[in-house]
Amino acid sequence: MTSAADAAPAIELAGLRKAFTKGRETTVAVDHLDLVVRRGEVFGLLGPNGAGKTTTVEICEGLTAPDAGEVRILGRSWRDGDDGAIRARIGVCLQETRFHEHATVREVLALFRVSFERGRSVDEAMALVSLEEKADARQKSLSGGQRQRLAVAAALVGDPELLFLDEPTTGLDPQSRRQLWQVVRDFRAGGGTVLLTTHYMDEAEQLCDRVAVVDRGRVIALDTPAGLIRSLGAEHFVTADVVADSGVAPTEAELRALPDVAAAAFDTAPGSVRLTLTVRSVHRALPALLTLLEQRGLVLGGLSTRHATLEDVFVHLTGRQLREGGAA
Amino acid sequence: MRWRVVRAVTRTAFLEFWRSPAAVFWTYGFPLGMAFVLGFAFQPAALPPVPVAVIASPGAEHYATMLRRSARLDVEVLDEADADRALARGRVALSLHVQDGAPVLRSDPTRPEAELARLLVERAMIDASPQAASIAPVRHEVEDRPGARYIDFLVPGLIGLNLLGAGMYGVGFNLVQMRTQNLLRRLFVTPMRRSEFIAGYLLGRSVLVLPEALVIVLFGTLLWGVPLRGSVLALLSIVVVGGLCFSGIGVLCASRARTIETISGLINAVMLPMWILGGTFFANENLEGPTRWAAEAMPLTHVNRALRTVMLEPCGLLDVLLPLGGFAALGGLCFWLALRMFRWQ
Ligand SMILES: Nc1ncnc2c1ncn2[C@@H]1O[C@H](COP(=O)(O)OP(=O)(O)OP(=O)(O)O)[C@@H](O)[C@H]1O
Ligand SMILES: [Mg+2]
């Protein structure tokens, strides 16, 4: 059986707006945001601190009422008389939750399972995030990563169709992160839809089918990770450190004239100059660059290349870094 | 309401409480300790003698000897200056001055012990006079029969106080803590209903009041012979319904508070007046005017009164139906309001 609601996208947001007022100050957290998340995709909200990611997600979860705009979750609206019907089909992992301090992993999951009419067993949920060994460990004896995995398991225990993960991997070690990514992939493989927020561009690139870059409450770009990177016009970066005064440095125009180079930038540090080229293909640009430097008698202090990331997309779009302290 | 959900919430709430020793101690151990200490402190005991001064003068020794026969008086012979100073400082309650062969008593009547001292001194004088024999001797008995002592008054009051504390701290405080750690809103996004959560939470946090009350009663009976003259069923009903009534007040206070500071303030605002005027430590029936009205308006006054009735008088469940109905109504009203006002975040 398919009704109109079943065919609807997982999430539809239109003209969403939310402002917080404290005293005389008003912060617009979400500013006319439009978004459609399709069924079966992993959708990422990527943005810096305070971009409005959590606010957007919590509006979707029915925790926050928007000031204006339309919200439809699995074809239904909040406060339409049957919020319970939506809640029975979603799983939520808030940005920060502390469960009962003295409760064991098993007990926490049992509590979050009990109000669902159907769902996974507690053991299944523990197995999903590999917490079986900690089944009888209390909250206070869990590590940060284990708590985070438990929070995800608590979101999965009701066997939801739509999963909200607000920064699920912040603070996790690389192994735990990869483990959680696998949980998300498995969930998607089973037909589930995921809306996740993250600061990590590698996470967004690895995990998301589509990414919305959010800044100051607005979506400033939306595409597949590869599509977003392609939009830069060049997908690689070549960085060369040359020893200062070892020869005549090339000009920006000379660098841009090299094959497949889209842009060039200089950074002067004591004793060396860093050239950063944005290039379309490394195999054509790099030999040409090396030849040019050699002709000028410049001594190389270091050379590296890297693939463009969503971080670069963000810098390109806003002129700012995604996270304070620079790229990861 | 789905009972399996209520049960699960009850279990979690109970275990969370049971496993934190500090919470259990401050909610239950502390009142028990207090019952113990106060019980021993207010054992019936001989009253201390009242200090009086006799001012040194030729006739003084006669009066001093006369007063010393009273076991209730502690007599000192002082010169006038010392006696005045002792009186001014309250070290003696009264001074006796022999003027022209007759005794003059001097005291400040606003001091409560002055009146007692005067009566005791006059009594000692009457006893020493020749006419004393013609007055029929009055026998005096110390009231130390179970049921009439201060400890018999105190034990039911401590049960009441404990119900209040369990409702406010055990139920109210922790609810706000769950709110501050985002746990309430996390539960809110599951299909759990408010009523299921609140009912389960309340049961889990307050089932312990029953054993606690029993322990206090047992304590009182075994250590000091405090009687339980009414029916046990009536006592248990008051503990359960009275406890739910205070829990309702606790949940109501916690239904909107967002910070620990707010709930602490609210709890103090509710509990402090009841500690003072609720009739736990001192009878509030002979207060007058607005303080009396305030005391009568306090649920603790009525819970204590009902508990005392059941413990000290032979009565059954039917005799306490009225107060029980009152507690149920107040508790129900608080829950109803709390449910309507409750916020998850
Ligand atoms: N309850 C609130 N009261 C007042 N201001 C708020 C509230 N919630 C969010 N804000 C403000 O709204 C803006 C967006 O916050 P939000 O939490 O949605 O950001 P975010 O993208 O999730 O950030 P982060 O990456 O740090 O989690 C911020 O400026 C924040 O200060
Ligand atoms: Mg956030």
XYZ file of C-alpha atoms and ligand atoms in Angstrom:
705
model
C 0.000 0.000 0.000
C 1.305 3.433 -0.798
C -0.526 6.541 0.180
C 0.374 10.088 -0.747
C 2.190 10.504 2.573
C 4.342 7.440 1.886
C 5.465 8.825 -1.427
C 6.373 12.189 0.065
C 10.031 13.110 0.574
C 11.488 12.299 3.991
C 11.872 15.961 4.873
C 10.529 19.095 3.230
C 11.449 22.496 4.602
C 10.221 25.650 2.942
C 10.867 29.233 3.979
C 11.990 28.097 7.408
C 12.848 30.870 9.836
C 13.760 30.881 13.499
C 15.102 33.722 15.604
C 16.093 33.671 19.266
C 15.657 36.784 21.336
C 17.595 37.285 24.512
C 17.084 40.681 26.055
C 17.584 43.178 23.251
C 19.652 40.893 21.096
C 18.014 38.841 18.392
C 19.915 36.025 16.731
C 18.507 34.745 13.493
C 19.487 31.094 13.663
C 17.639 29.935 10.555
C 16.967 32.413 7.800
C 14.509 31.407 5.065
C 15.892 27.952 4.612
C 14.539 25.594 1.947
C 15.488 21.956 1.791
C 14.202 18.641 0.513
C 15.667 15.388 1.773
C 14.693 12.411 -0.378
C 13.886 8.993 0.933
C 16.823 6.660 1.173
C 19.586 9.237 1.071
C 22.145 10.322 3.610
C 21.882 14.071 3.664
C 24.501 16.235 5.334
C 24.256 19.714 6.791
C 27.745 21.141 6.798
C 28.560 24.467 8.351
C 30.599 26.334 10.956
C 29.636 26.818 14.630
C 26.413 28.733 14.994
C 25.398 28.220 11.353
C 21.966 27.014 12.441
C 22.416 23.274 11.890
C 21.156 22.169 15.287
C 18.259 24.604 15.160
C 17.227 23.263 11.753
C 17.478 19.649 12.874
C 15.546 20.314 16.072
C 12.778 21.977 14.110
C 12.599 18.800 12.015
C 12.472 16.704 15.196
C 9.555 18.716 16.524
C 11.586 20.019 19.453
C 11.598 23.618 18.294
C 8.715 25.458 16.693
C 9.765 27.588 13.728
C 8.746 31.268 13.569
C 7.711 30.817 9.971
C 7.831 28.269 7.202
C 6.621 24.809 6.323
C 7.931 21.600 7.831
C 6.860 18.194 6.576
C 8.389 15.065 8.025
C 7.558 11.827 6.181
C 4.631 13.676 4.668
C 3.216 14.912 7.988
C 3.363 18.153 9.932
C 4.130 18.640 13.595
C 1.348 19.789 15.888
C -1.186 18.485 13.433
C -2.800 16.265 16.007
C -0.728 13.150 15.686
C 2.855 13.904 16.640
C 3.125 10.408 18.077
C 2.780 8.947 14.582
C 5.839 10.905 13.434
C 7.813 10.120 16.569
C 7.185 6.413 16.098
C 9.015 6.600 12.749
C 12.031 8.760 13.566
C 15.212 8.177 15.540
C 17.050 11.052 17.154
C 20.564 11.586 18.382
C 20.805 15.049 19.903
C 23.998 17.040 19.829
C 24.379 16.490 23.550
C 22.464 14.189 25.870
C 23.488 12.702 29.179
C 21.541 9.579 29.999
C 20.855 8.400 33.546
C 24.244 8.298 35.170
C 23.702 5.043 37.018
C 21.878 3.212 34.242
C 23.587 0.464 32.270
C 23.789 0.415 28.483
C 21.110 -2.260 28.377
C 18.793 -0.299 30.658
C 19.129 2.903 28.664
C 18.262 1.092 25.464
C 15.337 -0.690 27.109
C 13.918 2.645 28.239
C 14.201 4.125 24.756
C 12.742 1.023 23.184
C 9.696 0.653 25.374
C 7.494 3.412 23.991
C 7.778 2.112 20.401
C 5.204 -0.426 19.362
C 7.709 -2.164 17.108
C 11.441 -1.959 16.765
C 14.722 -3.701 17.300
C 15.629 -5.747 20.323
C 17.994 -4.210 22.800
C 20.620 -6.817 21.936
C 20.340 -6.043 18.251
C 20.763 -2.338 18.920
C 23.850 -2.982 21.029
C 25.293 -5.174 18.329
C 24.768 -2.440 15.723
C 27.235 -0.195 17.526
C 29.387 -2.996 18.981
C 28.581 -2.240 22.573
C 27.742 -5.832 23.582
C 30.756 -6.003 25.862
C 29.563 -2.954 27.723
C 25.991 -4.150 28.082
C 26.073 -4.002 31.856
C 28.401 -1.050 32.257
C 26.955 2.106 33.751
C 27.014 5.455 31.977
C 29.675 6.975 34.148
C 32.091 4.185 33.319
C 31.731 4.622 29.536
C 34.214 6.557 27.447
C 33.047 9.522 25.387
C 33.042 7.427 22.227
C 31.083 4.630 23.839
C 28.491 7.103 25.105
C 28.172 8.531 21.632
C 27.674 5.062 20.180
C 25.046 4.393 22.814
C 23.260 7.606 21.828
C 23.179 6.374 18.235
C 21.967 2.945 19.337
C 19.190 4.629 21.339
C 18.182 6.410 18.136
C 18.139 3.124 16.211
C 16.359 0.941 18.739
C 12.896 2.001 17.552
C 13.812 0.879 14.021
C 13.149 4.313 12.504
C 12.684 5.195 8.855
C 14.343 8.555 9.332
C 17.386 9.114 11.481
C 18.626 12.474 12.773
C 22.250 12.605 13.844
C 23.517 15.921 15.179
C 27.313 15.802 15.092
C 27.414 12.110 15.854
C 31.182 11.750 15.581
C 32.456 14.883 17.280
C 35.130 13.922 19.756
C 35.505 10.339 18.558
C 38.768 8.631 17.664
C 39.248 7.736 13.982
C 38.364 4.105 14.541
C 35.112 4.893 16.346
C 34.245 7.391 13.638
C 34.680 4.833 10.925
C 32.634 2.389 12.927
C 29.794 4.895 13.175
C 30.040 5.647 9.482
C 29.515 1.960 8.870
C 26.421 2.037 11.078
C 25.047 4.889 8.979
C 25.842 3.095 5.714
C 24.155 -0.074 6.937
C 21.121 1.916 7.973
C 20.930 3.480 4.539
C 21.431 0.110 2.857
C 18.359 -1.061 4.763
C 16.335 1.697 3.117
C 16.612 4.334 5.835
C 17.006 8.075 5.403
C 19.540 10.078 7.400
C 19.875 13.770 8.129
C 23.204 14.434 9.769
C 25.147 17.511 10.704
C 28.878 17.691 10.882
C 31.898 19.933 10.988
C 34.021 17.318 9.310
C 34.213 17.621 5.556
C 35.772 14.202 5.183
C 32.762 12.822 6.996
C 30.404 14.648 4.660
C 32.381 13.495 1.611
C 32.572 9.876 2.716
C 29.097 9.460 4.028
C 26.653 11.824 2.382
C 24.825 11.406 -0.876
C 24.123 15.105 -0.869
C 25.398 17.971 1.220
C 23.938 21.368 1.990
C 26.519 23.923 3.020
C 24.869 26.120 5.640
C 26.098 29.497 6.729
C 24.289 32.038 8.881
C 21.037 30.159 8.695
C 20.958 29.799 4.928
C 21.809 27.076 2.452
C 24.591 28.555 0.327
C 25.288 25.463 -1.763
C 23.659 22.094 -2.260
C 24.930 19.181 -4.305
C 26.670 15.843 -4.096
C 30.102 16.162 -2.454
C 31.768 15.541 -5.818
C 29.508 18.089 -7.489
C 30.359 20.716 -4.900
C 34.064 20.148 -5.368
C 33.690 20.241 -9.138
C 32.011 23.599 -8.755
C 35.343 25.023 -7.660
C 36.471 24.618 -11.273
C 39.636 22.851 -10.149
C 39.940 19.871 -7.895
C 43.534 19.779 -6.750
C 45.954 21.928 -4.851
C 49.704 21.993 -5.369
C 51.766 23.630 -2.650
C 55.445 24.387 -3.204
C 57.762 25.972 -0.640
C 60.734 27.677 -2.247
C 63.767 28.950 -0.367
C 63.671 32.733 -0.358
C 66.215 34.640 -2.486
C 67.401 31.446 -4.177
C 66.296 32.838 -7.512
C 63.742 35.060 -9.224
C 60.240 34.091 -8.080
C 57.634 33.736 -10.845
C 54.717 36.169 -10.965
C 51.123 35.149 -10.502
C 50.478 35.631 -14.218
C 53.355 33.321 -15.083
C 51.994 30.647 -12.756
C 48.479 30.935 -14.120
C 49.826 30.528 -17.623
C 50.992 26.997 -16.728
C 48.784 24.206 -18.146
C 45.570 23.432 -16.163
C 46.265 25.981 -13.428
C 43.144 27.853 -12.353
C 44.524 30.097 -9.625
C 47.726 30.892 -7.785
C 48.504 32.436 -4.421
C 51.639 33.466 -2.500
C 52.348 33.267 1.209
C 55.587 34.684 2.509
C 57.123 33.144 5.587
C 60.565 33.935 7.045
C 63.118 32.259 4.790
C 60.642 30.822 2.314
C 57.786 31.597 -0.019
C 54.793 29.269 -0.340
C 53.115 28.996 -3.751
C 49.660 27.480 -3.768
C 48.201 26.531 -7.143
C 44.649 25.461 -7.749
C 44.852 23.007 -10.624
C 42.527 20.954 -12.756
C 44.951 18.076 -13.251
C 48.107 17.446 -11.261
C 49.833 15.341 -13.914
C 49.943 18.260 -16.370
C 50.467 21.186 -14.015
C 53.126 19.730 -11.732
C 55.893 18.958 -14.288
C 55.405 22.397 -15.818
C 55.734 24.058 -12.419
C 58.900 22.139 -11.567
C 60.446 23.064 -14.896
C 59.662 26.733 -14.346
C 61.158 26.747 -10.844
C 64.315 25.033 -12.069
C 64.749 27.549 -14.896
C 64.635 30.327 -12.315
C 67.227 28.613 -10.127
C 64.766 28.358 -7.236
C 65.526 25.769 -4.555
C 62.545 23.701 -3.405
C 62.081 23.314 0.354
C 58.931 21.209 0.129
C 56.253 20.073 -2.273
C 52.808 18.580 -1.714
C 49.575 18.014 -3.561
C 46.123 17.331 -2.228
C 42.643 16.822 -3.535
C 40.221 19.699 -3.012
C 37.789 19.184 -0.127
C 34.473 20.603 0.946
C 36.492 22.874 3.212
C 37.851 24.518 0.077
C 34.318 24.836 -1.220
C 33.323 26.593 1.968
C 36.319 28.935 1.869
C 35.576 29.622 -1.762
C 31.923 30.423 -1.016
C 32.370 32.505 2.117
C 36.012 33.546 2.263
C 36.129 32.018 5.748
C 37.411 28.769 7.200
C 34.828 26.198 8.209
C 36.420 25.665 11.576
C 38.542 28.042 13.550
C 42.127 26.905 13.298
C 42.014 26.058 9.620
C 41.468 22.992 7.496
C 41.691 19.480 8.847
C -1.350 5.247 29.325
C 0.468 2.075 28.463
C 1.482 0.214 31.599
C 4.585 -1.337 30.146
C 5.888 2.185 29.461
C 4.965 3.387 32.947
C 6.648 0.334 34.430
C 9.840 0.889 32.479
C 10.014 4.531 33.523
C 9.335 3.545 37.134
C 12.100 1.008 37.077
C 14.618 3.431 35.599
C 13.693 6.194 38.020
C 13.875 3.877 40.993
C 17.197 2.343 40.031
C 18.707 5.741 39.330
C 17.753 6.842 42.812
C 18.650 3.630 44.542
C 22.088 3.539 42.979
C 23.093 7.004 44.064
C 23.950 6.678 47.740
C 24.100 10.418 48.337
C 20.527 10.952 47.164
C 19.245 8.052 49.242
C 21.069 9.320 52.296
C 19.883 12.907 52.114
C 16.324 11.990 51.313
C 15.898 9.087 53.699
C 18.928 8.488 55.889
C 19.140 12.031 57.137
C 15.539 12.311 58.419
C 15.985 8.953 60.080
C 19.156 10.154 61.783
C 17.349 13.277 62.873
C 14.496 11.255 64.358
C 17.075 9.304 66.292
C 18.943 12.335 67.630
C 15.818 14.299 68.499
C 14.242 11.248 70.068
C 17.076 10.950 72.522
C 17.393 14.680 73.054
C 13.753 14.989 74.123
C 13.511 12.025 76.429
C 11.436 12.936 79.498
C 13.991 14.114 82.071
C 14.083 16.094 85.340
C 13.850 19.823 84.683
C 16.887 21.892 85.678
C 16.489 24.051 88.840
C 15.698 27.734 88.439
C 18.481 30.035 89.691
C 17.477 32.755 92.183
C 19.519 35.181 94.295
C 19.027 36.181 97.912
C 20.595 39.557 98.684
C 22.917 39.415 101.670
C 21.469 41.167 104.718
C 20.871 40.267 108.386
C 17.620 38.287 107.642
C 18.843 36.757 104.392
C 20.094 33.413 105.694
C 16.640 32.534 107.041
C 15.087 32.898 103.606
C 17.971 31.221 101.823
C 17.553 28.131 103.995
C 13.815 28.159 103.380
C 14.209 28.305 99.590
C 16.940 25.674 99.521
C 14.425 23.110 100.668
C 12.838 23.312 97.218
C 14.566 20.945 94.784
C 13.436 23.175 91.949
C 15.376 26.216 93.136
C 19.058 26.941 92.909
C 19.747 29.546 95.596
C 22.731 31.873 95.798
C 23.405 34.532 98.439
C 24.918 37.612 96.785
C 25.504 41.218 97.778
C 23.160 43.720 96.226
C 25.351 44.876 93.358
C 26.158 41.320 92.277
C 22.528 40.289 92.557
C 21.403 43.199 90.360
C 24.010 42.337 87.769
C 23.049 38.648 87.785
C 19.410 39.628 87.343
C 20.212 42.033 84.513
C 22.203 39.355 82.670
C 19.518 36.739 83.175
C 21.879 34.557 85.206
C 19.249 34.470 87.944
C 15.523 34.709 87.318
C 14.659 36.611 90.478
C 16.215 38.247 93.522
C 14.893 38.274 97.071
C 15.587 41.293 99.258
C 14.719 41.457 102.943
C 13.372 44.932 103.739
C 12.067 45.826 107.182
C 11.910 42.107 107.981
C 9.652 41.279 105.020
C 10.735 39.639 101.749
C 10.563 41.661 98.501
C 10.831 39.728 95.204
C 12.320 41.507 92.221
C 12.130 40.168 88.676
C 11.510 41.227 85.107
C 8.046 39.846 84.294
C 8.750 39.831 80.566
C 11.236 37.027 81.047
C 9.397 33.718 80.825
C 11.374 32.131 83.677
C 10.562 35.047 86.068
C 6.991 33.955 86.616
C 8.071 30.394 87.274
C 10.715 31.554 89.758
C 8.183 33.704 91.614
C 5.725 30.830 91.894
C 8.413 28.436 93.075
C 9.684 30.906 95.706
C 6.184 31.603 96.992
C 5.478 27.887 97.086
C 8.638 27.300 99.126
C 7.494 29.999 101.572
C 4.038 28.459 101.916
C 5.535 25.027 102.487
C 7.634 26.478 105.296
C 4.759 28.272 107.004
C 2.754 26.722 109.890
C -0.477 26.888 107.867
C 0.934 24.563 105.216
C -0.213 21.504 107.068
C -3.846 22.590 106.749
C -3.740 22.543 102.952
C -4.620 19.176 101.509
C -1.438 17.684 100.074
C -1.350 17.720 96.279
C 0.256 14.727 94.683
C 1.986 15.274 91.381
C 2.671 12.671 88.751
C 5.165 12.890 85.930
C 3.431 12.282 82.619
C 5.581 9.664 80.922
C 2.945 7.277 79.676
C 3.364 6.376 75.984
C 1.275 8.562 73.741
C 1.563 11.771 75.695
C 5.270 12.547 75.609
C 7.095 14.876 73.246
C 8.620 11.921 71.419
C 5.128 10.623 70.712
C 4.339 13.970 69.178
C 7.606 14.105 67.261
C 7.685 10.708 65.548
C 4.519 11.177 63.434
C 5.757 14.678 62.564
C 9.044 13.287 61.318
C 7.186 10.906 59.035
C 5.284 13.873 57.647
C 8.460 15.873 57.191
C 10.040 12.961 55.432
C 7.141 12.680 52.998
C 7.542 16.363 52.230
C 11.287 16.019 51.625
C 10.850 12.940 49.447
C 8.269 14.735 47.316
C 10.230 17.911 46.892
C 13.839 16.688 46.690
C 13.328 13.124 45.597
C 10.808 13.946 42.876
C 11.030 17.635 42.002
C 14.730 18.322 42.084
C 15.782 15.383 39.975
C 13.258 16.176 37.281
C 14.931 19.519 36.659
C 18.278 17.824 36.600
C 17.050 15.536 33.825
C 15.866 18.602 31.977
C 19.252 20.314 32.237
C 21.041 17.270 30.859
C 18.782 17.152 27.778
C 17.410 13.800 28.824
C 13.797 14.994 28.990
C 13.835 16.342 25.454
C 15.486 13.179 24.235
C 12.608 11.193 25.752
C 10.153 13.669 24.298
C 11.118 12.761 20.731
C 10.148 9.140 21.337
C 6.474 8.125 21.317
C 6.420 8.317 25.137
C 3.488 10.333 26.485
C 3.764 12.919 29.192
C 1.345 11.079 31.420
C 3.302 7.838 31.058
C 6.524 9.536 31.891
C 5.237 11.517 34.856
C 3.324 8.623 36.383
C 6.234 6.228 36.047
C 8.764 8.733 37.235
C 6.710 9.597 40.264
C 6.175 5.990 41.282
C 9.832 5.192 40.856
C 10.992 8.126 42.900
C 8.512 7.728 45.719
C 8.010 4.005 46.355
C 10.648 4.268 49.036
C 8.509 6.479 51.287
C 6.574 3.456 52.428
C 9.469 1.404 53.841
C 10.951 4.626 55.178
C 7.823 5.468 57.159
C 7.698 1.924 58.472
C 11.293 2.158 59.622
C 10.573 5.391 61.492
C 7.537 3.843 63.159
C 9.543 0.759 64.089
C 12.318 2.930 65.468
C 9.889 4.848 67.597
C 8.185 1.733 68.878
C 11.284 -0.252 69.696
C 13.415 2.541 71.118
C 10.934 4.744 72.890
C 7.720 2.776 73.003
C 5.861 5.190 70.738
C 2.441 3.575 70.311
C 0.610 2.715 67.110
C -2.959 2.680 68.302
C -4.817 3.156 65.035
C -4.981 0.713 62.136
C -1.856 0.006 60.134
C -3.898 0.242 56.964
C -4.933 3.784 57.860
C -1.321 4.721 58.548
C -0.106 3.271 55.258
C -2.901 5.025 53.366
C -1.881 8.367 54.814
C 1.756 7.731 53.971
C 0.937 6.767 50.381
C -1.683 9.409 49.631
C 0.127 12.123 51.602
C 3.357 11.178 49.849
C 1.677 11.428 46.443
C 0.275 14.801 47.426
C 3.766 16.155 48.185
C 5.122 14.526 45.042
C 2.443 16.384 43.120
C 3.659 19.656 44.612
C 7.215 18.642 43.740
C 6.348 17.848 40.121
C 4.406 21.084 39.838
C 7.399 23.096 41.062
C 9.608 21.236 38.596
C 7.261 21.350 35.651
C 8.709 24.530 34.202
C 11.946 25.211 36.080
C 14.913 25.220 33.724
C 17.807 25.549 36.113
C 18.947 23.901 39.308
C 18.960 27.339 40.957
C 15.289 27.911 40.170
C 14.166 24.569 41.500
C 16.321 24.929 44.624
C 14.713 28.269 45.321
C 11.216 26.938 44.735
C 11.811 23.931 46.962
C 13.081 26.151 49.748
C 10.150 28.505 49.361
C 7.747 25.596 49.744
C 9.567 23.659 52.418
C 10.881 26.292 54.791
C 7.518 27.654 55.980
C 6.270 24.105 56.422
C 9.331 23.174 58.448
C 8.630 26.054 60.789
C 4.838 26.148 60.939
C 3.817 22.712 59.745
C 3.539 21.283 63.238
C 6.410 18.831 63.098
C 8.518 20.060 65.983
C 6.023 22.268 67.788
C 2.280 22.159 67.993
C 0.812 24.823 65.724
C -2.712 24.560 67.083
C -2.263 27.336 69.602
C -0.836 29.855 67.163
C -3.036 32.875 66.532
C -4.049 35.199 63.729
C -2.415 35.030 60.288
C 0.274 32.558 61.377
C -2.472 30.200 62.407
C -4.240 30.616 59.089
C -0.972 30.011 57.273
C -0.340 26.890 59.321
C -3.847 25.623 58.608
C -3.304 26.201 54.886
C -0.209 23.982 54.841
C -0.618 20.407 53.666
C 2.057 19.290 56.120
C -0.096 20.454 59.048
C -2.872 18.155 57.939
C -0.630 15.233 57.084
C 0.988 15.491 60.503
C -2.371 15.777 62.196
C -3.695 12.713 60.400
C -0.554 10.745 61.212
C -0.821 11.686 64.890
C -4.458 10.710 64.968
C -3.666 7.299 63.565
C -0.667 6.668 65.762
C -1.972 8.023 69.051
C -5.683 7.275 68.882
C -7.448 4.023 68.216
C -8.960 4.746 64.830
C -9.441 3.039 61.525
C -9.349 3.892 57.859
C -12.844 5.374 57.960
C -11.783 7.956 60.537
C -9.168 9.433 58.218
C -11.160 9.343 54.995
C -11.682 13.088 55.055
C -8.010 14.079 55.239
C -7.185 11.319 52.739
C -9.710 12.799 50.334
C -8.141 16.209 50.849
C -4.619 14.987 50.105
C -5.818 13.118 47.037
C -7.644 16.201 45.779
C -4.668 18.525 46.294
C -2.247 16.012 44.807
C -4.554 15.453 41.850
C -4.862 19.168 41.238
C -1.088 19.593 41.290
C -0.623 16.750 38.777
C -3.257 18.073 36.521
C -1.616 21.500 36.509
C 1.848 19.984 36.125
C 0.715 17.936 33.136
C -0.675 21.002 31.463
C 2.351 23.167 32.159
C 5.042 20.556 31.799
C 7.901 21.394 29.496
C 10.373 18.878 28.243
C 13.116 21.378 27.568
N 17.920 28.356 22.659
C 18.627 29.334 22.098
N 18.573 30.575 22.616
C 19.263 31.585 22.056
N 20.053 31.456 20.980
C 20.148 30.244 20.418
C 19.448 29.116 20.952
N 19.733 28.046 20.183
C 20.582 28.483 19.235
N 20.836 29.798 19.357
C 21.670 30.606 18.466
O 21.328 30.326 17.143
C 22.467 30.208 16.329
C 22.483 28.871 15.642
O 22.700 27.870 16.612
P 22.794 26.333 16.259
O 22.916 25.604 17.542
O 21.661 25.969 15.381
O 24.149 26.233 15.469
P 24.934 24.972 14.934
O 25.104 25.143 13.487
O 24.313 23.730 15.397
O 26.345 25.167 15.650
P 27.368 24.083 16.215
O 28.150 23.601 15.067
O 28.208 24.880 17.145
O 26.586 23.038 16.904
C 23.642 30.467 17.230
O 24.041 31.799 17.056
C 23.122 30.240 18.600
O 23.783 31.088 19.506
Mg 24.879 22.215 16.602
